Amino acid sequence: MDKSRKCFRLISEVLVERTTGETLPAVKKNKEALEEVVKKLHRDMQQQEKELTEYQVSASHFQGGKRDQIAWFCSCVNMLFAFIACAQA
């Protein structure tokens, strides 16, 4: 891609005119930062799932309805992170 090519970038609700040579490094840096955030959220989600599973096993006094609510919540969290991963790709 020609680094002198004109492009536009939205920065804090302001559309600025730059060149691709100026813009591309910043966009790549933002992409890498977002990937790191997604990885951290995924690790945190896995830890939360592990803790929740351990709690479910140890707290066998839960009634069936409460256990179903927790399973529903876990599936919602999984769908949310799947959506984030797809949106990023």
XYZ file of N, CA and C in Angstrom:
267
model
N 0.844 -1.168 0.000
C 0.000 0.000 0.000
C 0.898 1.243 0.000
N 0.533 2.186 -0.808
C 1.293 3.428 -0.918
C 1.165 4.224 0.380
N 2.290 4.531 1.013
C 2.267 5.214 2.307
C 1.883 6.679 2.203
N 1.887 7.233 1.000
C 1.495 8.629 0.841
C 0.009 8.771 0.485
N -0.675 7.646 0.381
C -2.087 7.661 0.023
C -2.912 8.324 1.128
N -3.865 9.130 0.747
C -4.706 9.859 1.698
C -5.717 8.911 2.333
N -5.931 9.095 3.626
C -6.974 8.336 4.309
C -7.580 9.218 5.399
N -8.686 8.763 5.934
C -9.366 9.505 6.989
C -9.488 8.607 8.198
N -9.364 9.221 9.381
C -9.440 8.467 10.623
C -10.243 9.263 11.627
N -11.117 8.568 12.342
C -11.943 9.217 13.348
C -11.206 9.155 14.685
N -10.830 10.325 15.206
C -10.111 10.410 16.474
C -10.924 11.298 17.407
N -11.442 10.704 18.466
C -12.250 11.443 19.456
C -13.347 12.261 18.792
N -14.126 11.623 17.973
C -15.261 12.227 17.281
C -14.868 13.315 16.279
N -13.598 13.347 15.895
C -13.124 14.306 14.899
C -12.533 13.510 13.737
N -13.003 13.783 12.533
C -12.490 13.109 11.353
C -11.259 13.877 10.865
N -10.113 13.192 10.859
C -8.872 13.846 10.452
C -8.344 13.198 9.179
N -7.689 14.008 8.381
C -7.089 13.522 7.139
C -5.622 13.250 7.410
N -5.185 12.047 7.090
C -3.793 11.641 7.276
C -3.361 10.852 6.054
N -2.130 10.351 6.130
C -1.671 9.419 5.104
C -1.719 8.023 5.693
N -1.727 7.022 4.819
C -1.750 5.649 5.325
C -0.468 5.331 6.084
N 0.622 5.967 5.718
C 1.880 5.761 6.439
C 1.803 6.234 7.875
N 1.020 7.282 8.131
C 0.846 7.781 9.493
C -0.191 6.973 10.270
N -1.200 6.531 9.567
C -2.342 5.898 10.224
C -2.138 4.418 10.494
N -1.552 3.698 9.574
C -1.446 2.246 9.692
C -0.745 1.783 10.974
N 0.382 2.376 11.389
C 1.002 1.924 12.641
C 0.078 2.097 13.857
N -0.656 3.199 13.906
C -1.570 3.418 15.034
C -2.703 2.405 15.033
N -3.215 2.096 13.855
C -4.305 1.117 13.756
C -3.805 -0.269 14.167
N -2.618 -0.632 13.740
C -2.049 -1.931 14.128
C -1.842 -2.003 15.637
N -1.372 -0.909 16.224
C -1.149 -0.869 17.675
C -2.475 -1.033 18.415
N -3.515 -0.357 17.945
C -4.840 -0.489 18.560
C -5.364 -1.919 18.438
N -5.134 -2.535 17.286
C -5.587 -3.918 17.080
C -4.893 -4.859 18.058
N -3.582 -4.684 18.229
C -2.837 -5.536 19.162
C -3.326 -5.338 20.594
N -3.616 -4.096 20.958
C -4.117 -3.825 22.304
C -5.470 -4.487 22.523
N -6.336 -4.436 21.517
C -7.644 -5.086 21.627
C -7.506 -6.600 21.732
N -6.569 -7.173 20.992
C -6.349 -8.614 21.071
C -5.900 -9.009 22.473
N -5.046 -8.197 23.091
C -4.598 -8.472 24.452
C -5.757 -8.393 25.441
N -6.633 -7.419 25.256
C -7.796 -7.284 26.136
C -8.694 -8.502 26.004
N -8.927 -8.957 24.777
C -9.770 -10.136 24.556
C -9.139 -11.366 25.204
N -7.814 -11.516 25.074
C -7.128 -12.660 25.708
C -7.281 -12.608 27.221
N -7.125 -11.413 27.799
C -7.249 -11.277 29.249
C -8.668 -11.591 29.696
N -9.652 -11.084 28.971
C -11.041 -11.378 29.309
C -11.331 -12.874 29.202
N -10.751 -13.516 28.199
C -10.946 -14.961 28.038
C -10.334 -15.716 29.222
N -9.114 -15.322 29.629
C -8.486 -15.967 30.789
C -9.321 -15.745 32.052
N -9.809 -14.517 32.229
C -10.636 -14.215 33.399
C -11.922 -15.028 33.381
N -12.525 -15.170 32.192
C -13.746 -15.942 32.072
C -13.495 -17.406 32.440
N -12.381 -17.963 31.970
C -12.064 -19.350 32.295
C -11.868 -19.526 33.794
N -11.212 -18.557 34.431
C -11.012 -18.624 35.879
C -12.350 -18.544 36.607
N -13.223 -17.658 36.143
C -14.549 -17.528 36.757
C -15.352 -18.820 36.595
N -15.269 -19.429 35.416
C -15.980 -20.689 35.189
C -15.455 -21.775 36.117
N -14.135 -21.819 36.284
C -13.535 -22.818 37.167
C -14.012 -22.612 38.602
N -13.982 -21.366 39.073
C -14.431 -21.073 40.424
C -15.909 -21.397 40.600
N -16.706 -21.076 39.586
C -18.131 -21.355 39.657
C -18.398 -22.845 39.708
N -17.687 -23.605 38.904
C -17.852 -25.059 38.914
C -17.473 -25.639 40.273
N -16.356 -25.165 40.830
C -15.942 -25.636 42.157
C -16.992 -25.299 43.206
N -17.558 -24.102 43.091
C -18.588 -23.703 44.051
C -19.841 -24.557 43.893
N -20.216 -24.845 42.659
C -21.398 -25.672 42.422
C -21.222 -27.051 43.034
N -20.019 -27.599 42.904
C -19.757 -28.929 43.456
C -19.805 -28.888 44.976
N -19.193 -27.842 45.560
C -19.129 -27.772 47.020
C -20.466 -27.381 47.648
N -21.287 -26.678 46.903
C -22.564 -26.221 47.453
C -23.702 -27.061 46.886
N -23.697 -28.308 47.217
C -24.698 -29.218 46.661
C -26.089 -28.971 47.240
N -26.211 -28.034 48.177
C -27.510 -27.739 48.771
C -28.353 -26.827 47.886
N -27.807 -26.414 46.709
C -28.588 -25.581 45.791
C -29.812 -26.341 45.323
N -30.888 -25.619 45.197
C -32.075 -26.220 44.604
C -31.890 -26.244 43.098
N -32.626 -27.060 42.404
C -32.486 -27.199 40.958
C -32.643 -25.895 40.211
N -33.581 -25.044 40.611
C -33.807 -23.778 39.927
C -32.585 -22.876 39.980
N -31.941 -22.806 41.113
C -30.756 -21.954 41.263
C -29.617 -22.479 40.383
N -29.451 -23.782 40.342
C -28.404 -24.386 39.512
C -28.657 -24.082 38.043
N -29.924 -24.101 37.612
C -30.265 -23.783 36.229
C -29.953 -22.325 35.904
N -30.183 -21.428 36.853
C -29.879 -20.012 36.643
C -28.381 -19.805 36.454
N -27.572 -20.493 37.219
C -26.118 -20.362 37.099
C -25.648 -20.911 35.762
N -26.185 -22.032 35.340
C -25.817 -22.606 34.041
C -26.222 -21.660 32.912
N -27.403 -21.048 33.025
C -27.856 -20.084 32.023
C -26.908 -18.893 31.964
N -26.488 -18.384 33.122
C -25.566 -17.253 33.174
C -24.238 -17.606 32.506
N -23.716 -18.779 32.786
C -22.448 -19.214 32.174
C -22.585 -19.302 30.656
N -23.698 -19.797 30.170
C -23.869 -19.892 28.721
C -23.972 -18.502 28.102
N -24.593 -17.554 28.800
C -24.666 -16.172 28.294
C -23.278 -15.551 28.217
N -22.465 -15.769 29.228
C -21.103 -15.232 29.235
C -20.304 -15.828 28.085
N -20.448 -17.122 27.863
C -19.744 -17.777 26.758
C -20.167 -17.198 25.413
N -21.470 -16.957 25.238
C -21.943 -16.379 23.984
C -21.411 -14.962 23.791
N -21.323 -14.203 24.868
C -20.813 -12.838 24.790
C -19.362 -12.838 24.311
N -18.541 -13.684 24.871
C -17.139 -13.723 24.465
C -16.978 -14.286 23.052
N -17.839 -15.188 22.646
C -17.803 -15.673 21.277
C -18.161 -14.551 20.311
N -19.135 -13.733 20.684
C -19.526 -12.600 19.856
C -18.382 -11.599 19.744
N -17.704 -11.329 20.849
C -16.569 -10.400 20.831
C -15.469 -10.924 19.924
N -15.184 -12.208 20.009
C -14.139 -12.798 19.184
C -14.506 -12.722 17.695
N -15.774 -12.965 17.368
C -16.205 -12.887 15.970
C -16.173 -11.453 15.474
N -16.565 -10.514 16.306
C -16.597 -9.121 15.902
C -15.193 -8.588 15.659
N -14.237 -9.115 16.385
C -12.858 -8.661 16.237
C -12.226 -9.195 14.958
N -12.642 -10.370 14.538
C -12.043 -11.015 13.362
C -12.393 -10.338 12.083
